[in-house]
XYZ file of C-alpha atoms in Angstrom:
618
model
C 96.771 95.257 48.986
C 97.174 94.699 52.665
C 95.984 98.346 53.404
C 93.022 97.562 51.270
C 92.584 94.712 53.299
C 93.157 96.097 56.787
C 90.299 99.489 56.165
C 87.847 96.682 54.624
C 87.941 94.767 57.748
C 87.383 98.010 59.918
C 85.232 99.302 57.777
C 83.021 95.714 58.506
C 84.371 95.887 62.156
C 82.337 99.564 62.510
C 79.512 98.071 60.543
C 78.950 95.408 62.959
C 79.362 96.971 65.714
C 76.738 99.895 64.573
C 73.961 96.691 63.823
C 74.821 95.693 67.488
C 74.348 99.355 68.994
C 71.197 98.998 66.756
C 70.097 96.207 68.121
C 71.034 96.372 71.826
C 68.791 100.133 72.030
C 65.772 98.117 69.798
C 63.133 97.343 72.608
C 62.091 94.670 70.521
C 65.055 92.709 70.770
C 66.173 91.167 73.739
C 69.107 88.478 75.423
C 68.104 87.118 78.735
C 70.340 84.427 81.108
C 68.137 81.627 82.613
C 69.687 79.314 85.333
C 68.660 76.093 84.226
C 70.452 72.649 85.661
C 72.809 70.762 83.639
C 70.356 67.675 83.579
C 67.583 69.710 82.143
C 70.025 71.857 79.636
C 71.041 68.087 78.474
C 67.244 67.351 77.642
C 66.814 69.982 75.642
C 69.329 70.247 73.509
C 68.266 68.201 70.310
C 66.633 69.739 67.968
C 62.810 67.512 68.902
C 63.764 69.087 72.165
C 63.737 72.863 71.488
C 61.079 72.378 68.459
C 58.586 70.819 71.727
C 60.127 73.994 74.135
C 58.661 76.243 71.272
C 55.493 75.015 70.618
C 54.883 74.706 74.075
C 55.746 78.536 74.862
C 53.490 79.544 71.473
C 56.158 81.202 70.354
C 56.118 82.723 66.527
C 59.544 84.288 65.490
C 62.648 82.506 65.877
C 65.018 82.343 68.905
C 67.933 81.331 69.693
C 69.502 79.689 72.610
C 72.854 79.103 73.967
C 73.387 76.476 76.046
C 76.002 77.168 79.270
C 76.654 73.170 79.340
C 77.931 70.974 76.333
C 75.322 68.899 75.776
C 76.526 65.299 75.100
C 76.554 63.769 71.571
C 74.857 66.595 69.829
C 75.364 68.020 66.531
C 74.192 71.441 68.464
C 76.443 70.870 70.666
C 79.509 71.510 68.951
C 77.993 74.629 67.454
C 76.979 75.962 71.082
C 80.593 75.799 71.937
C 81.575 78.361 69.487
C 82.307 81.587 71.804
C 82.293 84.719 69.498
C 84.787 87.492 71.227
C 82.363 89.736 71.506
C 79.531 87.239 73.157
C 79.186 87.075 77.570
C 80.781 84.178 78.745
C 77.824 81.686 80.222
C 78.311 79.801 83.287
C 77.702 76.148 83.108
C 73.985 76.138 84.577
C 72.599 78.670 82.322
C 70.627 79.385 79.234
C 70.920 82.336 77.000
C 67.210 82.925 75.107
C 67.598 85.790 72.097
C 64.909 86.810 69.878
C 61.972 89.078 69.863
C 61.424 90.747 73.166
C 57.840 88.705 73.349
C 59.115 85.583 71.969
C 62.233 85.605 74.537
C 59.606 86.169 77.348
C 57.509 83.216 76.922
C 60.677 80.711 76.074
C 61.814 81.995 79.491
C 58.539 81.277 81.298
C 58.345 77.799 79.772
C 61.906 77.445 81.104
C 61.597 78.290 84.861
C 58.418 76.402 84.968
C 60.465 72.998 83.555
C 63.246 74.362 86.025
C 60.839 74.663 88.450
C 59.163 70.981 87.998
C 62.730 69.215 87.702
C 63.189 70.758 90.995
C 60.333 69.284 92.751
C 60.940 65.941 90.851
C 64.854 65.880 91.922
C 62.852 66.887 95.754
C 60.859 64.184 95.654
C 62.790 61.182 94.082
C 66.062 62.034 96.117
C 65.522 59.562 98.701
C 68.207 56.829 98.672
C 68.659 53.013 99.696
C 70.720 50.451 98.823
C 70.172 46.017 99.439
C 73.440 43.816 100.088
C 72.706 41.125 97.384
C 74.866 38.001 98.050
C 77.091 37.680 94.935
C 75.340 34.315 93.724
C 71.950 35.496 93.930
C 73.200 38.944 91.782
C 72.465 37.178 88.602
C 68.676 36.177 89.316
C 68.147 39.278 90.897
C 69.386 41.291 87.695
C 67.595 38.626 85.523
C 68.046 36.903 82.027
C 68.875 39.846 79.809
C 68.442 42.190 83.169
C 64.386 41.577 82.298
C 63.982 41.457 86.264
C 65.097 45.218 86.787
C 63.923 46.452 83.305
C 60.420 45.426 84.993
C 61.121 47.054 88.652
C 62.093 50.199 86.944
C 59.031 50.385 84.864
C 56.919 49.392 87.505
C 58.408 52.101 89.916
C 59.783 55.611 89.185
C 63.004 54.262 90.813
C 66.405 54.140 89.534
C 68.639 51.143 90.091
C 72.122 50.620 90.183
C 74.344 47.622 90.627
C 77.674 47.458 92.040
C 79.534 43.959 91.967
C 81.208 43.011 95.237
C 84.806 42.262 94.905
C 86.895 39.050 96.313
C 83.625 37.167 97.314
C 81.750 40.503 98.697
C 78.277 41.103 98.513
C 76.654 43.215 95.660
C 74.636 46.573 96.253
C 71.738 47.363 94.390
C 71.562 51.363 95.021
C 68.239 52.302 94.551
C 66.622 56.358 94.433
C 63.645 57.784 93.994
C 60.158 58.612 96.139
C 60.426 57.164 99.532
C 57.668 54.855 98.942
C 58.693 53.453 95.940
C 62.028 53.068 97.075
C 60.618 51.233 100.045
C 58.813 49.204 97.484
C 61.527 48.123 95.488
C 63.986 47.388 98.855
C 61.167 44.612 100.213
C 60.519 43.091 96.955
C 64.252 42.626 96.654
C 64.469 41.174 100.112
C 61.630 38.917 99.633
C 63.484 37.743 96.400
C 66.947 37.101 98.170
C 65.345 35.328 101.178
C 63.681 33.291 98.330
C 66.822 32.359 96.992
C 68.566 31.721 99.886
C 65.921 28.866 100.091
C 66.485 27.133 96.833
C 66.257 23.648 96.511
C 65.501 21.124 93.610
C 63.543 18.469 93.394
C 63.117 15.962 90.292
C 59.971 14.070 89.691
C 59.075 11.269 87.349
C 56.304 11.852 84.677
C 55.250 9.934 81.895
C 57.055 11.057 78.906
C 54.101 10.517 76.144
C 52.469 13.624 78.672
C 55.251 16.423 79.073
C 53.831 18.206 75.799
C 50.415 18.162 77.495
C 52.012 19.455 80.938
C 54.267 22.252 78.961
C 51.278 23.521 76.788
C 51.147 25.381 73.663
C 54.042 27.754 73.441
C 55.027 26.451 76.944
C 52.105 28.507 78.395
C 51.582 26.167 81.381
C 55.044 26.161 82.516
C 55.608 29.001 82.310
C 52.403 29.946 84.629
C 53.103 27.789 87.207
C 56.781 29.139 86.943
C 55.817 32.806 87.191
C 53.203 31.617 90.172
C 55.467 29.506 91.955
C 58.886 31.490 91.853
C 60.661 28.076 90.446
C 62.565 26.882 87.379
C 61.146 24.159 85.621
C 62.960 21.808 83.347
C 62.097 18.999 80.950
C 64.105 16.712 79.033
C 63.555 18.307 75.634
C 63.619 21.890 77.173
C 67.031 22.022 77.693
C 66.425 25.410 80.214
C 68.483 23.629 82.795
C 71.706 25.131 82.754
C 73.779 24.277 85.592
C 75.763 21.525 86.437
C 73.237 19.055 87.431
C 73.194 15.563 86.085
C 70.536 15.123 82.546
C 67.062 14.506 82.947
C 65.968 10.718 81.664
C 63.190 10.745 79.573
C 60.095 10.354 82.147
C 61.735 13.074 84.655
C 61.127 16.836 85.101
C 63.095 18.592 87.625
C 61.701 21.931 89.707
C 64.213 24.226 91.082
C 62.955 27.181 93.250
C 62.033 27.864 97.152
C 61.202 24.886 98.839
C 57.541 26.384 99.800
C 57.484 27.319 95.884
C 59.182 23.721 94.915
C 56.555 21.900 97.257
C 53.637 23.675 95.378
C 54.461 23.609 92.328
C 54.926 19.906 92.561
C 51.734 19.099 93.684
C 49.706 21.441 91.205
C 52.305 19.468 88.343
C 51.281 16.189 89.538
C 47.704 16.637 89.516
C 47.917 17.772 86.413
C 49.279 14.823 85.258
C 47.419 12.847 87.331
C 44.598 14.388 84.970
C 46.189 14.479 81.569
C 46.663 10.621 82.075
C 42.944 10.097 83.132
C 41.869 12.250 79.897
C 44.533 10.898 77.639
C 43.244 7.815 77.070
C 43.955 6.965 73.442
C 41.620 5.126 71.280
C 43.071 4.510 67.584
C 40.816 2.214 65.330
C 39.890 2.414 61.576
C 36.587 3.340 59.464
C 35.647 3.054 55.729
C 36.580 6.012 53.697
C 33.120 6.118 52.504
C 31.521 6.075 55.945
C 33.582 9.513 56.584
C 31.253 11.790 55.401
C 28.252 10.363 57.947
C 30.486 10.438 60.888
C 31.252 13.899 60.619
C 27.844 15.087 59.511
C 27.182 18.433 57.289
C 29.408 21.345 58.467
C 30.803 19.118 61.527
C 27.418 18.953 63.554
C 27.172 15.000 63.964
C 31.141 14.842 65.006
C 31.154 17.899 66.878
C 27.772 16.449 69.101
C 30.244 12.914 69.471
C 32.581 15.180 70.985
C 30.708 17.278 73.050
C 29.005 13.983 74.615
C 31.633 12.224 75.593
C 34.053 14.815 75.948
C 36.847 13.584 73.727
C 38.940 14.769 71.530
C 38.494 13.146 68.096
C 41.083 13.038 65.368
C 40.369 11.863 61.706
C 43.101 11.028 59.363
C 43.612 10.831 55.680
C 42.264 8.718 53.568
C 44.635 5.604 53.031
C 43.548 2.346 51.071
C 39.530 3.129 51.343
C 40.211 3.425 55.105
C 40.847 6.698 57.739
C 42.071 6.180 60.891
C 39.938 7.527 63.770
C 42.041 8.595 67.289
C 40.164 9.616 70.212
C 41.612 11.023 73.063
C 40.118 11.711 76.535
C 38.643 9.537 79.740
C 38.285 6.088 79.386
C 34.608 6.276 79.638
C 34.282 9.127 77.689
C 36.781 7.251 74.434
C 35.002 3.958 74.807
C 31.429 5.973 74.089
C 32.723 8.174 71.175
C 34.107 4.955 70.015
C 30.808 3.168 70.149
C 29.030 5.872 68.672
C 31.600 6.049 65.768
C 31.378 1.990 65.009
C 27.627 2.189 65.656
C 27.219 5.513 62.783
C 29.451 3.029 60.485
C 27.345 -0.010 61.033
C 24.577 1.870 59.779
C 25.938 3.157 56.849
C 27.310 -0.382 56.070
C 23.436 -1.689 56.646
C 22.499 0.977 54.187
C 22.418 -0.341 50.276
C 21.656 0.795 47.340
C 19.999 -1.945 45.125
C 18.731 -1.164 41.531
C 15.316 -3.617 40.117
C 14.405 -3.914 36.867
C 10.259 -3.794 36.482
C 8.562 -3.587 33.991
C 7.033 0.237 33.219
C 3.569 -1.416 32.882
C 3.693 -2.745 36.592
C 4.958 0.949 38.067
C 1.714 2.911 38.174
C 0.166 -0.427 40.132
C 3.282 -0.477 42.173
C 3.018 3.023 43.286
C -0.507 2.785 43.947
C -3.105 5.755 44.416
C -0.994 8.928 45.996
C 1.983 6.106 46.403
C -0.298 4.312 48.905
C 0.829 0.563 47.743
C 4.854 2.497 47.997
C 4.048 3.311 51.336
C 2.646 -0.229 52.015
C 5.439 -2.312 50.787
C 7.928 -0.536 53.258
C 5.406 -0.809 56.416
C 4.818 -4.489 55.335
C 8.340 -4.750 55.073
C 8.978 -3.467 58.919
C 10.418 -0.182 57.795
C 8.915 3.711 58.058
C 8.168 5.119 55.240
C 8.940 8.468 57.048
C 12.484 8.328 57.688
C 14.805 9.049 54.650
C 17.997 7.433 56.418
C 19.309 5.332 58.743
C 17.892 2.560 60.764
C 14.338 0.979 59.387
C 14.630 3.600 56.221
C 13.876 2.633 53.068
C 12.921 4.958 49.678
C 11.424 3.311 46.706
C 12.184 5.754 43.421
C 10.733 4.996 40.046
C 11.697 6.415 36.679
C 9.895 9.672 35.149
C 8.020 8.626 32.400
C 10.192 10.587 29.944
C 12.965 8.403 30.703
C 11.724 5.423 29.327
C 13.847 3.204 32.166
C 12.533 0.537 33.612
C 14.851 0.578 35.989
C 13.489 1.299 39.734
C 16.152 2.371 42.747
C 15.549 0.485 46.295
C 17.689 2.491 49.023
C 18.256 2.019 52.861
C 18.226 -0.393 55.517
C 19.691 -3.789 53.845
C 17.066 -6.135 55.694
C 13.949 -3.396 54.908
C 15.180 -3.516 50.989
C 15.796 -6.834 50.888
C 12.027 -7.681 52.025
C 10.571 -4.646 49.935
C 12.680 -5.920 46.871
C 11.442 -9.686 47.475
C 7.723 -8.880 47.579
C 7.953 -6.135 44.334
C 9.063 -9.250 42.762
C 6.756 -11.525 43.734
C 3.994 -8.749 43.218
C 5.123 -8.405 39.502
C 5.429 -12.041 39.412
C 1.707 -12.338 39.700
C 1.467 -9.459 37.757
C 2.707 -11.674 34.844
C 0.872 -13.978 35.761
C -2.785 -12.252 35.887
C -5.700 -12.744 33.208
C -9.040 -11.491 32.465
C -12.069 -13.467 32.612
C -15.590 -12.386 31.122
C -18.440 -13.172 32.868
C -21.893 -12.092 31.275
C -24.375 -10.500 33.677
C -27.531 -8.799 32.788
C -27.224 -4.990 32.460
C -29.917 -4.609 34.470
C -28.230 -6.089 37.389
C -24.911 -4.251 36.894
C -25.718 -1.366 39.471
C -27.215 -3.889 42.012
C -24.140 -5.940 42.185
C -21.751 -2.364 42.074
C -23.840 -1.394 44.840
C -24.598 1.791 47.310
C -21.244 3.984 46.366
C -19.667 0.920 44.710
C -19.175 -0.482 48.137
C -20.447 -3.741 46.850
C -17.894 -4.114 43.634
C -14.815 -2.358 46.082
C -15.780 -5.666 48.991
C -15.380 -8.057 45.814
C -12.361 -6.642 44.474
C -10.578 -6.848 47.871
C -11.625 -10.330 48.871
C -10.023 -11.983 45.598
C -7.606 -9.257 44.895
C -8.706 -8.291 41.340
C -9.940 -5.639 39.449
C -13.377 -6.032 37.883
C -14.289 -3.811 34.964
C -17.944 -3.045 33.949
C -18.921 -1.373 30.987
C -20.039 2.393 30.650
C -22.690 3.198 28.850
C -20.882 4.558 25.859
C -19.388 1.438 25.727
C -22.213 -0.632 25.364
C -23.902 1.230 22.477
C -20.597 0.468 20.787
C -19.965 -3.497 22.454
C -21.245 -6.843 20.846
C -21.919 -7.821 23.900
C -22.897 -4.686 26.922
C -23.546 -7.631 29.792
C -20.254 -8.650 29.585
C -18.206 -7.896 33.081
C -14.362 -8.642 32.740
C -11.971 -9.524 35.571
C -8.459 -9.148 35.670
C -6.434 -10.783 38.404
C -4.817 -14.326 39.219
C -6.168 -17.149 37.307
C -7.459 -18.634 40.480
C -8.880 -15.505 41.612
C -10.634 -14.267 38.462
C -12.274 -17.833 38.343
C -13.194 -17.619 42.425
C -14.302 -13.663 41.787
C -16.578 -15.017 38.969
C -18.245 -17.657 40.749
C -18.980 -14.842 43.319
C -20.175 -12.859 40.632
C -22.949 -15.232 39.452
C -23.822 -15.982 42.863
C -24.800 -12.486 43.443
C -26.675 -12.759 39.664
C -31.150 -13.114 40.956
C -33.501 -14.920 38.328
C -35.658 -12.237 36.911
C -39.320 -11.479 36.478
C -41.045 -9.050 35.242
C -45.042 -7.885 36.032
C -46.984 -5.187 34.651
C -49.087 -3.117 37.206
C -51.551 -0.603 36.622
C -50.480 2.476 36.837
C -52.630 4.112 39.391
C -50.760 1.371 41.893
C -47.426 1.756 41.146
C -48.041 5.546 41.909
C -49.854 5.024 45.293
C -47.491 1.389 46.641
C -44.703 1.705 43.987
C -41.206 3.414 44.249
C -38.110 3.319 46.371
C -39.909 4.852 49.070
C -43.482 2.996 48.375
C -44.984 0.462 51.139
C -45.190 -2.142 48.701
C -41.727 -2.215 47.433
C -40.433 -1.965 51.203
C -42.245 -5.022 52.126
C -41.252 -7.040 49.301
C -37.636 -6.400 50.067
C -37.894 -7.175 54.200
C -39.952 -10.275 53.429
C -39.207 -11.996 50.501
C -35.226 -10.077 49.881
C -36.307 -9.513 46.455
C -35.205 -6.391 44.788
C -38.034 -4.694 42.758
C -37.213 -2.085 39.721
C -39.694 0.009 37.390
C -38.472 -0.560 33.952
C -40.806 1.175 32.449
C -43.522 3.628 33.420
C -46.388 5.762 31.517
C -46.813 9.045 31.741
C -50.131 9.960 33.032
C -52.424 12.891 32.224
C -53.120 15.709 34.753
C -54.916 18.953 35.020
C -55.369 21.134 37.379
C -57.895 21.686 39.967
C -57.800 25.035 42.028
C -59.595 24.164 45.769
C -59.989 28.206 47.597
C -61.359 26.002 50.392
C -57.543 24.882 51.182
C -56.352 26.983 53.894
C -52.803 25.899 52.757
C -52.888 27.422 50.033
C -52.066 24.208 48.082
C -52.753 23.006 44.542
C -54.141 19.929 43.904
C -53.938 17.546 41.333
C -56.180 14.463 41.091
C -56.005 11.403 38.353
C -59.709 9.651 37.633
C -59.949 6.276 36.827
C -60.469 7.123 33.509
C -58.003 9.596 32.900
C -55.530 6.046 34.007
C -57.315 3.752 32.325
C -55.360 1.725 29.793
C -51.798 3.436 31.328
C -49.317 0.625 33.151
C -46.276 0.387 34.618
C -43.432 -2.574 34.254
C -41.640 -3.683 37.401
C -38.520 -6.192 37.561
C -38.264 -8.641 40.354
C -34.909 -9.965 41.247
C -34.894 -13.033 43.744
C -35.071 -16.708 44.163
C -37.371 -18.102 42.058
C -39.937 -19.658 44.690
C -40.083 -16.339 46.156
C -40.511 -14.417 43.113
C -43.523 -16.554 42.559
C -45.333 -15.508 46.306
C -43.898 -11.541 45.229
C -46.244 -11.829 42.380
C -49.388 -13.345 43.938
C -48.693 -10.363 46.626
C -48.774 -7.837 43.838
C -51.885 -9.722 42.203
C -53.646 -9.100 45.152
C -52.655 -5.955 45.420
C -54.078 -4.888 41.767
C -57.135 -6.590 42.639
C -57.696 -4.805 46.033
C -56.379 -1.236 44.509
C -58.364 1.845 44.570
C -59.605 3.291 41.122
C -58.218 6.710 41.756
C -54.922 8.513 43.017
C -54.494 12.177 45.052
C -51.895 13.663 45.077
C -51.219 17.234 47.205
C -48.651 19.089 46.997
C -46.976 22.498 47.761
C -46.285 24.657 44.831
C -45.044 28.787 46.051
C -48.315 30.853 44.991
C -45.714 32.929 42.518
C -45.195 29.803 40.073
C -48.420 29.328 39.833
């Protein structure tokens, strides 16, 4: 068996060495040493590492390298220390590429040009410094958490190292990297230590009800004037002061920094007090619960304007026992107005009411009047505007649909405006109850004198004794026992003063018959007669009745206007009349008809009359 053993392992030991002759005369395949620096080799030896080397040479196939320095803490790097017997030895600052001739060629491009950049990098950052830092001042340089250098270093391409000084020796911060940058870092440093070097504290007293105002949300403004300043500041309740100075009462805060930065950032802390205390004047009083709503207005417009006015801030509570309690916060000036304004929105609301009268639904449609004229009349009467829905001099006057058979009608808005519109609906439907209607009998034939031009006659009467006077149609009187009869509805006392004023405007009557050919020529409206009775006796003349009178027609060619004329002979009149009505005092109505007497006597036998007729109706 160990024969067996000993030709299989040089029969493999010929095998591989024939794949290597193989391989080593194949132009395709190729091993090439690259000098590459430790630092870089270390960079590139996880696996991200190569798989970014790759794809940034384009390379397809697969290659392998060998790495001349153990990387550190590498998985690879245990395998890359394997040495086969029959592999070269590398030296510690190269890189052996295998693989396809191509592949090998671009890995080892990609390398010299990384070589070739790490070189100018290690040119250009190899500029050194170091700063003594007195031991004390190490830790503030270094920062909590070394925050101070993490931010140098990422601020400048430097690289920083501290060394502590031993028994009482100053520190060195070594710093390397660009010239300038190294410069950079060395000044701020030495700004920073001469800083320190001047470090005082100072402790000033503040009210305490105002530190969370002067710290800020999050401590944002201490920490600004902090990082502006250079200084430390501590508060009572901060508990950032951390060395062995005595506690802070409960109205101090205590600055610790460079006296320049100390001095400033006292001031700018003071002021700021100074201001919080003029702007934190605190207002606390209570409101209704129900007056809540009003003061903050729909979506926050009526509380938002309060505190945009008097530039406040304005905080509402909860609800508690039907009250909220109200804190503003700002200037005196400024919390005394949104105060005001505040009371003077819940005085209004407590002036508003809401006050529910019971009317009869006969009374509503008189109530409301024509277009809700008499609605709009109570609340002017009443000092209110009918115009305004809310608030001061408001008032709104709702009555029930008909459908909902109420009688039940809703007074809202200013107490004293309801209170006066609520007194006179009642003393309105009072009289209501109270009213009558009186009859009064007046000749039908006088009914349209005493209504007058456009009713302007009966409309003067029913405003004068506040009533309502009713005459009868003319479909009623066909139907009515009696059609003279004129009712009045109103106040007892008014109907009987409305129907004295009635009568008064009643005229004794008399009637004449004229012939006919006068009442055409002086009679009428627009007749000479009838006009001169009325301007000199005031009588009032009417044509009851009138007969018709005969015509024909007489064509004149001689007319030049081309009009047709129709003429009435005595004795086509004769025997035809006409009735007129005179309305007056009675001694005047006598001297009316001796005038009209006279008249008759005097009259001509005969009327013309011309007129115009369009030739194409003839």
């Amino acid at each position: 068996p160990e024969a067996r053993e000993d030709a299989v392992r040089a029969l493999l030991r010929k095998t591989l060495e024939e794949f290597r002759q193989a391989i080593s005369n194949d132009d395709s395949y190729a091993t090439v040493n690259v000098d590459v620096p430790v630092s870089l080799q270390r960079s590139l030896s996880s696996a991200q590492s190569q798989a970014a080397l790759f794809t940034a040479a384009n390379i397809s196939g697969r290659v392998v390298l060998r790495f001349g320095a153990a990387p550190d803490d590498s998985a690879e790097a245990e395998s890359t220390r394997v040495r086969r017997r029959d592999d070269s030895q590398l030296s510690e600052n190269e890189v052996q590429v295998k693989g396809l001739t191509d592949d090998v060629q671009k890995i080892v491009a990609e390398l010299n040009l990384r070589v070739a950049k790490a070189a100018d990098y290690e040119r250009l950052h190899s500029f050194r410094d170091q700063v003594a830092v007195p031991q004390q001042m190490l830790a503030r340089i270094i920062g909590r958490g070394g925050e101070n250098i993490r931010r140098i270093r990422s601020e400048r391409d430097v690289t920083i190292d501290v060394v502590d000084g031993t028994n009482g020796a100053s520190a060195l911060v070594k710093l390397q990297g660009t010239q300038q940058d190294v410069a950079a870092v060395a000044a701020e440093l030495y700004e920073f230590i001469e800083r320190l070097a001047d470090q005082t504290a100072e402790t000033i007293s503040v009210q305490a009800d105002i530190h969370r105002a002067l710290i800020g949300s999050g401590g944002r403004y201490v920490k600004r004037l902090e990082e502006k300043y250079a200084v430390r500041i501590a508060f009572p309740s901060s508990r950032r002061d951390d060395d062995d100075s005595s506690p802070l009462a409960a109205d101090q805060i205590r600055i610790r920094g460079g006296r320049k930065g100390v001095d400033d950032a006292k001031v700018e802390l003071l002021e700021l007090a100074a201001y919080e205390v003029e702007h934190n004047h605190t207002v606390r009083f209570s409101v209704p619960a129900a007056a809540l709503p009003h003061i903050v207005g729909k979506a926050g417009v009526r509380i938002s304007e309060i505190k945009d006015e008097s530039d406040t801030r304005i905080d509402l509570g909860d609800p508690s026992e039907g009250n909220v309690e109200v804190t503003v916060i700002g200037t005196r000036k400024g919390a005394n107005a949104a105060h005001t304004a505040i009371e003077a929105i819940v005085a209004e609301q407590e002036s508003q009411v809401d006050v529910v009268l019971e009317v009869p639904t006969k009374h509503h449609r008189f109530l409301i009047g024509s277009g809700g004229a008499r609605v709009r009349e109570l609340v002017t009467q009443a000092g209110g505007n009918p115009d305004i829905m809310t608030g001061p001099d408001s008032c709104r006057i709702q009555f029930p649909r008909a459908s909902d058979k109420t009688d039940s009608v809703r007074i809202k808005g200013d107490r004293a405006i309801v209170d006066a519109v609520r007194l006179r609906i009642e003393a309105l439907v009072a009289e209501r109850e109270r009213m009558t209607t009186v009859s009064v009998s007046i000749p039908v034939s006088q009914h349209a004198f005493i209504i007058g031009r456009g009713g302007a006659q009966l409309k003067q009467l029913q405003d004068t004794h506040s009533v309502e006077i009713h005459f009868r149609s003319k479909v009623s009187r066909s139907t009515s026992d009696d059609p003279s009869a004129v009712n009045i509805t109103g106040l007892p006392e008014a109907c009987e003063a409305c129907k004295a004023a009635l009568l008064a405007l009643v005229r004794d009557e008399s009637t004449i018959t004229v012939p006919l050919a006068l009442h055409l020529r002086l009679g009428g409206r627009t007749g000479s007669l009838w006009r001169r009775i009325r301007n000199e006796f005031d009588v009032q003349v009417d044509a009851v009745r009138v007969d018709k009178a005969p015509a024909y027609r007489i064509d004149e060619a001689n007319d030049s206007d081309e009009s047709t004329v129709y003429r009435d002979t005595s004795s086509n009149l004769s025997g035809l009349s006409a009735d007129w009505v005179l309305r007056g005092e009675t001694s005047k109505l006598a001297l009316v008809a001796d005038l009209i007497n006279r008249e008759i006597t005097n009259a001509e036998s005969a009327v013309e009359a011309r007129l115009r007729i369009e030739p194409r109706l003839h």
